């Protein structure tokens, strides 16, 4: 089931190879259908999911390469939520590209579908080898998406994106190899690795290798410099998935791998990591203030928001941990929505320069309404989803450290300022360019893209228990492994094909 | 029995020469194809008759049979690639196929013996045919390639001969065995140094790599593909047979240093290349560096070395099938916008380069993963870190070619017809097969090569 969720898009991509490029309508429809199917599979899994069980469910395992390298996927609560996020945003990204991408459409949708497979695989993988395969395989479609359909500085942005990510992940590969070679049963199954006792010196090296890979992906200051370029130059769908899903992989990697695998090293580096998260919050916000390009502004806001997420996860109080995970989902939705809206604006005005925009609420009332809701969600207005996650992070942070909590709160205040300011400059005031008065209104497709996101904003804001209940047990379990409350006994990974 | 594949190959090559003289080129081609195909079949049959032949001069053991089969399959793919190429470049077909078949015979001899003199014969058959192959294009670059290859190759051969002399003095015969390798006398040490250096030349390992870029650039593209794969397999398998020497403490650091420098030097120099064949030459040096890691493991690294050689052969020949289709328009500028001009060709090359760079789920990734983990498992963690960082550098230049093909606007140009779509498909199939479902091959290699 989970395998189908992962590989359906890739199968569709391979099928698309044999469709002639001229049949653009078919290609679009086909991609939309096959990128949405995983969402239905995911919802079905959600119905069958047992929230009281902390370990992965729906496990699928098969003999693969031998010597402990299995094909092994499954989902615990955290993974399931992130899988759903991926499956939810991907079809929206496909649908948002129908008008935006006019050239080389077939290749474009092939790359989007492959990317979806890679992203889902990262969250579903249950052993390090498989995790790394999806983690790396995902880079290639993203490389093409930014490099072919990106903006003016696309070549620079895409090479920078790939190289930055590779620096981290290749050192992580050495770490993975080390774990594989030194673990007693040559198993890379996550829950077996948690039970390893790795000597402190080794832990430090391994933690640095893993943490670098994830810190680049999150991104934490000072490893964030690829992000504004990649986000700004990527086509809308690319930015949506980058911000919505790819950045979550960094956070997911920390909480699933770097922290529980190397708890000693994590404790050792905790102060530095917290400082980096706080610097990311402030720095991202400060940079967002001075951007003229709306997309770049949102990119820097991501740095700031992810700082809050990471702060919550690092501090390891249950509230902040839950808040951090919840905030990952929120950020995926709200920043994804921001990029979608900016993409829609750009399709109409062909500029993202906020100095040239202004007063667009008049010609585009629906878009303005959506943008306002999204901005409110992003800055954490009570009643919307962002509030719940951020509030939990503050609560948890204050319990651990008043300073950290204060800085996290400062980040939210700042984000309110620059996002509202962006809204004002784009939507309010006099219409700067008379030509903008005749801009086409939002069409039905665009409204249908935005509507489900807005519904989720409210749902996640008003009744968060529905979502939190699903991953509460898993989150507590992961957190306690990290805190070494108890050592889990090695769960032997069996080789039986299923 | 053990001689049959070789006899078939050489016999058909001789027939090809005769028919080429009297009845025309088409026959030469036919007989060369037939020879390689039948020899592959014979090699499979030999499997059930493994053992020593010709009073121990020939050795059909699992390593030998597997690598011989690989060599024959790769030669067949080079034939397929050369099929459309020779018409365009005005090369005499007959010569190309006959020389390739003879060179392959030399490679077969090299991998199925443990007698140094026989190995030397094989090496010379391979090399002399290769010198001629390099010059087939008959323009100045090709001539330079041929002369350079021959002159430097003779050095390597003389190293090998001198090494044999020392070896004979130290061991009393020319069979490769561990007793001589364990012999602490300077004579045995000198023998090992000379033999290993000569083979490092053939494998284009630093510091014996200097011929590689020029020869690769000047030779006809399918032949370059052949050099980069078949010669490398023959050299590495012979190095594997000499592994008792290689893992002597005196050599270990030498080989380790050579591996590190091959990886670092080649990958950094490749960054600046604007000619795709030169770029592939440096890529081949760097891959030799990765493979040298397996040699450090001694006999125990045999399975991973052979696996990597198979993977490397398929991905590299796939890339060269595309490069051959470009009819010697080898500047990166010629690849600009290729994805618009000829999408399948660009997609194929991109795929093989991505595999060479080591991205999953291609075989290039799995090969590197297994190679690096074996090296790490043996304690060479520092080398693994260097190798991984070298890989990072290589990602840049492999992806640069992809960038030219896919992300830069193309100029005016014609549509290139792929010379051998079949060869590309074979490569594609195996690069995916070995990357995603490698279990059978790995199990086979682990059981029989160990």
Coordinates of N, CA and C in Angstrom, one line a residue, chain A residues 194-359:
Chain A
X194 N 18.7 2.5 16.9 CA 18.5 3.3 18.1 C 19.0 2.5 19.3
X195 N 19.1 1.2 19.2 CA 19.5 0.4 20.3 C 21.0 0.2 20.3
X196 N 21.7 0.7 19.3 CA 23.2 0.6 19.3 C 23.8 1.5 20.4
X197 N 24.9 1.1 21.1 CA 25.5 2.0 21.9 C 26.8 2.4 21.2
X198 N 26.9 3.6 20.7 CA 28.0 4.0 19.9 C 28.9 4.8 20.9
X199 N 30.2 4.6 20.9 CA 31.1 5.3 21.8 C 31.1 6.8 21.5
X200 N 31.2 7.7 22.5 CA 31.0 9.1 22.4 C 31.8 9.8 21.3
X201 N 33.1 9.4 21.2 CA 33.9 10.1 20.2 C 33.3 9.8 18.8
X202 N 32.9 8.6 18.5 CA 32.4 8.3 17.2 C 31.1 9.0 17.0
X203 N 30.3 9.0 18.1 CA 29.0 9.7 18.0 C 29.2 11.2 17.5
X204 N 30.2 11.8 18.1 CA 30.4 13.2 17.7 C 30.6 13.3 16.2
X205 N 31.5 12.5 15.7 CA 31.8 12.6 14.2 C 30.6 12.3 13.4
X206 N 29.9 11.2 13.8 CA 28.7 10.8 13.0 C 27.6 11.9 13.1
X207 N 27.4 12.4 14.3 CA 26.4 13.4 14.5 C 26.7 14.6 13.6
X208 N 28.0 15.0 13.5 CA 28.3 16.2 12.7 C 28.0 15.9 11.2
X209 N 28.3 14.6 10.8 CA 28.0 14.3 9.4 C 26.5 14.4 9.1
X210 N 25.8 13.8 10.0 CA 24.3 13.7 9.8 C 23.7 15.1 9.9
X211 N 24.2 15.8 11.0 CA 23.6 17.1 11.3 C 23.9 18.1 10.1
X212 N 25.1 18.0 9.5 CA 25.4 18.9 8.4 C 24.4 18.7 7.3
X213 N 24.2 17.4 6.9 CA 23.3 17.2 5.8 C 21.9 17.8 6.1
X214 N 21.4 17.6 7.4 CA 20.1 18.0 7.7 C 20.0 19.5 7.9
X215 N 21.1 20.1 8.4 CA 21.1 21.5 8.7 C 21.1 22.3 7.3
X216 N 21.8 21.7 6.3 CA 21.8 22.3 5.0 C 20.4 22.3 4.4
X217 N 19.7 21.2 4.7 CA 18.4 21.0 4.1 C 17.3 21.8 4.8
X218 N 17.5 22.1 6.1 CA 16.4 22.8 6.8 C 16.0 24.1 6.3
X219 N 16.8 25.1 6.0 CA 18.3 25.2 6.3 C 18.4 26.0 7.6
X220 N 19.5 25.7 8.4 CA 19.8 26.5 9.5 C 20.9 27.5 9.1
X221 N 20.9 28.7 9.6 CA 22.0 29.6 9.4 C 23.2 28.9 10.0
X222 N 24.4 28.9 9.3 CA 24.8 29.6 8.1 C 24.8 28.8 6.9
X223 N 24.0 27.7 6.8 CA 24.0 26.8 5.7 C 22.8 27.1 4.8
X224 N 22.2 28.3 4.9 CA 21.0 28.6 4.2 C 21.1 29.2 2.9
X225 N 22.4 29.5 2.5 CA 22.5 30.5 1.3 C 22.0 29.9 0.0
X226 N 21.9 28.6 -0.1 CA 21.3 28.1 -1.3 C 19.9 28.4 -1.5
X227 N 19.2 28.6 -0.3 CA 17.8 28.6 -0.3 C 17.1 29.8 -1.0
X228 N 17.5 31.0 -0.7 CA 16.9 32.1 -1.4 C 17.1 32.0 -2.9
X229 N 18.2 31.6 -3.4 CA 18.4 31.4 -4.8 C 17.5 30.4 -5.4
X230 N 17.6 29.2 -4.8 CA 16.8 28.1 -5.3 C 15.3 28.4 -5.3
X231 N 14.8 29.0 -4.2 CA 13.4 29.3 -4.1 C 13.0 30.3 -5.2
X232 N 13.8 31.4 -5.3 CA 13.5 32.5 -6.1 C 13.5 32.0 -7.6
X233 N 14.5 31.2 -8.0 CA 14.6 30.9 -9.4 C 13.7 29.7 -9.8
X234 N 13.3 28.9 -8.9 CA 12.5 27.7 -9.2 C 11.2 28.2 -9.8
X235 N 10.6 27.3 -10.7 CA 9.2 27.6 -11.1 C 8.3 27.4 -9.9
X236 N 7.1 28.0 -10.0 CA 6.2 28.0 -8.8 C 6.1 26.6 -8.1
X237 N 5.8 25.6 -8.9 CA 5.6 24.3 -8.4 C 6.9 23.8 -7.6
X238 N 8.0 24.2 -8.2 CA 9.3 23.8 -7.6 C 9.4 24.5 -6.2
X239 N 9.1 25.8 -6.2 CA 9.2 26.5 -4.9 C 8.2 25.9 -3.9
X240 N 7.0 25.6 -4.3 CA 6.0 25.0 -3.4 C 6.5 23.8 -2.8
X241 N 7.1 22.9 -3.6 CA 7.5 21.6 -3.1 C 8.8 21.8 -2.3
X242 N 9.7 22.7 -2.7 CA 10.9 22.9 -2.0 C 10.5 23.4 -0.6
X243 N 9.7 24.4 -0.5 CA 9.4 25.0 0.8 C 8.5 24.0 1.6
X244 N 7.5 23.5 0.8 CA 6.5 22.7 1.5 C 7.0 21.3 2.0
X245 N 7.8 20.7 1.2 CA 8.2 19.3 1.6 C 9.7 19.2 1.8
X246 N 10.5 19.7 0.8 CA 11.9 19.4 0.9 C 12.6 19.9 2.2
X247 N 12.1 21.1 2.6 CA 12.7 21.6 3.9 C 12.4 20.8 5.1
X248 N 11.2 20.1 5.0 CA 10.7 19.3 6.1 C 11.6 18.1 6.3
X249 N 12.3 17.7 5.2 CA 13.2 16.6 5.3 C 14.3 16.8 6.3
X250 N 14.8 18.1 6.3 CA 15.8 18.4 7.2 C 15.4 18.2 8.7
X251 N 14.2 18.8 9.0 CA 13.6 18.6 10.3 C 13.4 17.2 10.6
X252 N 12.8 16.5 9.7 CA 12.5 15.1 9.9 C 13.8 14.3 10.1
X253 N 14.8 14.6 9.4 CA 16.1 13.9 9.5 C 16.6 14.1 10.9
X254 N 16.5 15.3 11.4 CA 17.0 15.6 12.8 C 16.2 14.7 13.8
X255 N 14.9 14.8 13.7 CA 14.2 14.1 14.8 C 14.1 12.6 14.6
X256 N 14.3 12.1 13.4 CA 14.2 10.7 13.2 C 15.6 10.1 13.3
X257 N 16.6 10.8 12.9 CA 18.0 10.2 12.8 C 19.0 10.8 13.7
X258 N 19.3 12.1 13.3 CA 20.5 12.7 14.0 C 20.4 12.7 15.5
X259 N 19.2 13.1 16.0 CA 19.0 13.2 17.4 C 18.9 11.8 18.2
X260 N 18.0 10.9 17.8 CA 17.9 9.7 18.5 C 19.1 8.7 18.3
X261 N 19.7 8.8 17.2 CA 20.9 7.9 16.9 C 22.1 8.3 17.8
X262 N 22.3 9.6 17.9 CA 23.5 10.0 18.6 C 23.1 10.9 19.8
X263 N 22.4 10.4 20.8 CA 21.9 11.3 21.8 C 23.0 12.0 22.6
X264 N 24.1 11.3 22.8 CA 25.2 11.9 23.5 C 25.7 13.2 22.8
X265 N 26.0 13.0 21.5 CA 26.6 14.1 20.7 C 25.5 15.2 20.6
X266 N 24.3 14.8 20.5 CA 23.2 15.8 20.4 C 23.2 16.7 21.6
X267 N 23.3 16.0 22.8 CA 23.3 16.8 24.1 C 24.5 17.8 24.1
X268 N 25.6 17.3 23.6 CA 26.8 18.1 23.6 C 26.7 19.3 22.7
X269 N 26.1 19.1 21.5 CA 26.0 20.2 20.6 C 24.7 21.0 20.8
X270 N 23.8 20.6 21.7 CA 22.5 21.3 21.9 C 22.6 22.8 22.0
X271 N 23.5 23.3 22.8 CA 23.5 24.8 22.9 C 23.8 25.5 21.6
X272 N 24.7 24.9 20.8 CA 25.1 25.5 19.5 C 23.9 25.4 18.6
X273 N 23.2 24.2 18.6 CA 22.1 24.1 17.7 C 21.0 25.1 18.0
X274 N 20.8 25.2 19.3 CA 19.7 26.2 19.7 C 20.1 27.6 19.3
X275 N 21.4 27.9 19.4 CA 21.8 29.3 19.0 C 21.6 29.4 17.5
X276 N 22.0 28.4 16.7 CA 21.8 28.4 15.3 C 20.3 28.6 14.9
X277 N 19.5 27.9 15.6 CA 18.0 28.0 15.3 C 17.6 29.5 15.6
X278 N 18.1 30.0 16.7 CA 17.6 31.4 17.1 C 18.2 32.4 16.1
X279 N 19.5 32.2 15.7 CA 20.0 33.1 14.7 C 19.2 33.0 13.4
X280 N 18.8 31.8 13.0 CA 18.0 31.6 11.8 C 16.7 32.4 11.9
X281 N 16.1 32.3 13.1 CA 14.9 33.0 13.2 C 15.1 34.5 13.0
X282 N 16.0 35.1 13.7 CA 16.3 36.6 13.6 C 16.8 36.9 12.2
X283 N 17.8 36.2 11.8 CA 18.4 36.5 10.5 C 17.5 36.4 9.4
X284 N 16.7 35.3 9.3 CA 15.7 35.1 8.3 C 14.7 36.3 8.2
X285 N 14.3 36.7 9.4 CA 13.3 37.8 9.5 C 14.0 39.1 9.0
X286 N 15.2 39.3 9.5 CA 15.9 40.6 9.1 C 16.1 40.6 7.6
X287 N 16.4 39.5 7.0 CA 16.7 39.5 5.5 C 15.3 39.7 4.8
X288 N 14.3 39.1 5.4 CA 13.0 39.2 4.7 C 12.5 40.7 4.6
X289 N 12.9 41.4 5.7 CA 12.5 42.8 5.7 C 13.0 43.6 4.5
X290 N 14.2 43.3 4.0 CA 14.8 44.2 3.0 C 14.6 43.7 1.6
X291 N 13.8 42.6 1.4 CA 13.7 42.1 0.1 C 12.7 42.9 -0.7
X292 N 13.0 43.1 -2.0 CA 12.0 43.8 -2.9 C 11.2 42.7 -3.7
X293 N 11.9 41.5 -3.8 CA 11.2 40.5 -4.6 C 10.3 39.7 -3.6
X294 N 9.1 39.6 -3.9 CA 8.1 38.9 -3.0 C 8.5 37.5 -2.8
X295 N 9.0 36.8 -3.8 CA 9.3 35.4 -3.6 C 10.5 35.2 -2.7
X296 N 11.5 36.1 -2.9 CA 12.6 36.1 -2.1 C 12.3 36.3 -0.6
X297 N 11.3 37.2 -0.4 CA 10.9 37.5 0.9 C 10.3 36.3 1.6
X298 N 9.5 35.6 0.8 CA 8.9 34.4 1.4 C 10.0 33.3 1.6
X299 N 11.0 33.3 0.8 CA 12.1 32.3 0.9 C 12.8 32.6 2.3
X300 N 13.1 33.9 2.5 CA 13.8 34.2 3.8 C 12.8 34.0 5.0
X301 N 11.5 34.2 4.8 CA 10.6 33.9 5.9 C 10.7 32.4 6.2
X302 N 10.9 31.6 5.2 CA 11.0 30.2 5.5 C 12.2 29.9 6.4
X303 N 13.3 30.6 6.2 CA 14.5 30.4 7.1 C 14.1 30.7 8.5
X304 N 13.3 31.8 8.6 CA 12.9 32.2 10.0 C 12.0 31.2 10.6
X305 N 11.0 30.8 9.8 CA 9.9 29.9 10.4 C 10.5 28.5 10.7
X306 N 11.4 28.0 9.8 CA 12.0 26.8 10.1 C 12.9 26.8 11.3
X307 N 13.4 28.0 11.6 CA 14.2 28.2 12.9 C 13.3 27.9 14.1
X308 N 12.0 28.4 14.0 CA 11.1 28.1 15.1 C 10.9 26.6 15.2
X309 N 10.6 26.0 14.0 CA 10.4 24.6 14.1 C 11.5 23.8 14.7
X310 N 12.8 24.2 14.3 CA 13.9 23.4 14.8 C 14.1 23.7 16.3
X311 N 13.9 25.0 16.7 CA 14.0 25.3 18.1 C 13.1 24.4 18.9
X312 N 11.9 24.3 18.4 CA 10.9 23.4 19.1 C 11.4 22.0 19.2
X313 N 11.9 21.5 18.2 CA 12.3 20.1 18.2 C 13.6 19.9 19.0
X314 N 14.5 20.8 18.9 CA 15.8 20.7 19.7 C 15.5 20.7 21.2
X315 N 14.6 21.5 21.6 CA 14.5 21.7 23.1 C 13.9 20.5 23.8
X316 N 13.3 19.6 23.0 CA 12.9 18.3 23.6 C 11.9 18.4 24.8
X317 N 11.2 19.5 24.9 CA 10.1 19.4 25.9 C 8.9 18.9 25.0
X318 N 8.0 18.1 25.6 CA 7.0 17.4 24.8 C 6.2 18.4 24.0
X319 N 5.8 19.5 24.7 CA 5.0 20.5 24.0 C 5.7 21.1 22.8
X320 N 7.0 21.5 23.0 CA 7.7 22.2 21.9 C 8.0 21.2 20.8
X321 N 8.2 19.9 21.2 CA 8.4 18.9 20.2 C 7.2 18.7 19.3
X322 N 6.1 18.6 20.0 CA 4.8 18.4 19.2 C 4.6 19.7 18.3
X323 N 4.8 20.8 19.0 CA 4.6 22.1 18.2 C 5.5 22.1 17.0
X324 N 6.8 21.7 17.2 CA 7.7 21.7 16.0 C 7.2 20.9 14.9
X325 N 6.7 19.7 15.2 CA 6.2 18.8 14.2 C 5.0 19.4 13.5
X326 N 4.1 19.9 14.4 CA 2.9 20.5 13.8 C 3.2 21.7 13.0
X327 N 4.2 22.4 13.4 CA 4.6 23.6 12.7 C 5.2 23.3 11.3
X328 N 5.8 22.1 11.2 CA 6.3 21.6 9.9 C 5.2 21.5 9.0
X329 N 4.1 20.9 9.4 CA 2.9 20.7 8.5 C 2.4 22.1 8.2
X330 N 2.2 23.0 9.2 CA 1.7 24.3 9.0 C 2.5 25.1 8.0
X331 N 3.8 25.0 8.2 CA 4.7 25.8 7.3 C 4.6 25.3 5.9
X332 N 4.5 23.9 5.7 CA 4.4 23.3 4.4 C 3.1 23.9 3.7
X333 N 2.0 24.0 4.4 CA 0.8 24.5 3.8 C 0.9 26.0 3.5
X334 N 1.3 26.7 4.6 CA 1.1 28.2 4.4 C 2.2 28.7 3.5
X335 N 3.4 28.2 3.6 CA 4.4 28.7 2.6 C 4.2 28.2 1.2
X336 N 3.7 27.0 1.1 CA 3.3 26.5 -0.2 C 2.2 27.4 -0.8
X337 N 1.2 27.7 0.1 CA 0.2 28.6 -0.4 C 0.7 30.0 -0.8
X338 N 1.7 30.5 0.0 CA 2.2 31.8 -0.4 C 2.9 31.7 -1.8
X339 N 3.7 30.7 -2.0 CA 4.4 30.6 -3.3 C 3.4 30.4 -4.4
X340 N 2.3 29.6 -4.1 CA 1.3 29.5 -5.2 C 0.7 30.8 -5.5
X341 N 0.3 31.6 -4.5 CA -0.3 32.9 -4.8 C 0.6 33.8 -5.5
X342 N 1.9 33.8 -5.1 CA 2.9 34.7 -5.7 C 3.0 34.3 -7.2
X343 N 3.0 32.9 -7.4 CA 3.1 32.4 -8.7 C 1.9 32.9 -9.6
X344 N 0.7 32.9 -9.0 CA -0.5 33.4 -9.7 C -0.4 34.8 -10.1
X345 N 0.1 35.6 -9.1 CA 0.4 37.0 -9.3 C 1.4 37.2 -10.5
X346 N 2.4 36.4 -10.4 CA 3.5 36.6 -11.4 C 3.0 36.3 -12.8
X347 N 2.1 35.2 -12.9 CA 1.6 34.9 -14.2 C 0.8 36.1 -14.8
X348 N 0.3 36.9 -13.9 CA -0.6 38.0 -14.4 C 0.3 39.2 -14.7
X349 N 1.2 39.6 -13.7 CA 1.9 40.8 -13.8 C 3.3 40.7 -14.4
X350 N 3.8 39.5 -14.4 CA 5.2 39.2 -14.8 C 6.2 40.0 -14.1
X351 N 5.9 40.3 -12.8 CA 7.0 40.8 -12.0 C 6.7 40.4 -10.5
X352 N 7.7 40.3 -9.8 CA 7.5 40.0 -8.3 C 8.1 41.2 -7.5
X353 N 8.5 42.2 -8.2 CA 9.1 43.3 -7.5 C 8.0 44.1 -6.8
X354 N 8.1 44.1 -5.5 CA 7.0 44.7 -4.7 C 6.9 46.2 -5.0
X355 N 8.0 46.8 -5.4 CA 8.0 48.2 -5.7 C 7.0 48.6 -6.9
X356 N 6.9 47.6 -7.8 CA 6.1 47.8 -9.0 C 4.6 47.4 -8.8
X357 N 4.4 46.5 -7.8 CA 3.1 46.1 -7.5 C 2.4 47.1 -6.6
X358 N 1.1 46.8 -6.3 CA 0.4 47.7 -5.4 C -1.0 47.8 -5.8
X359 N -1.9 47.8 -4.7 CA -3.3 48.0 -5.0 C -3.9 46.9 -5.8

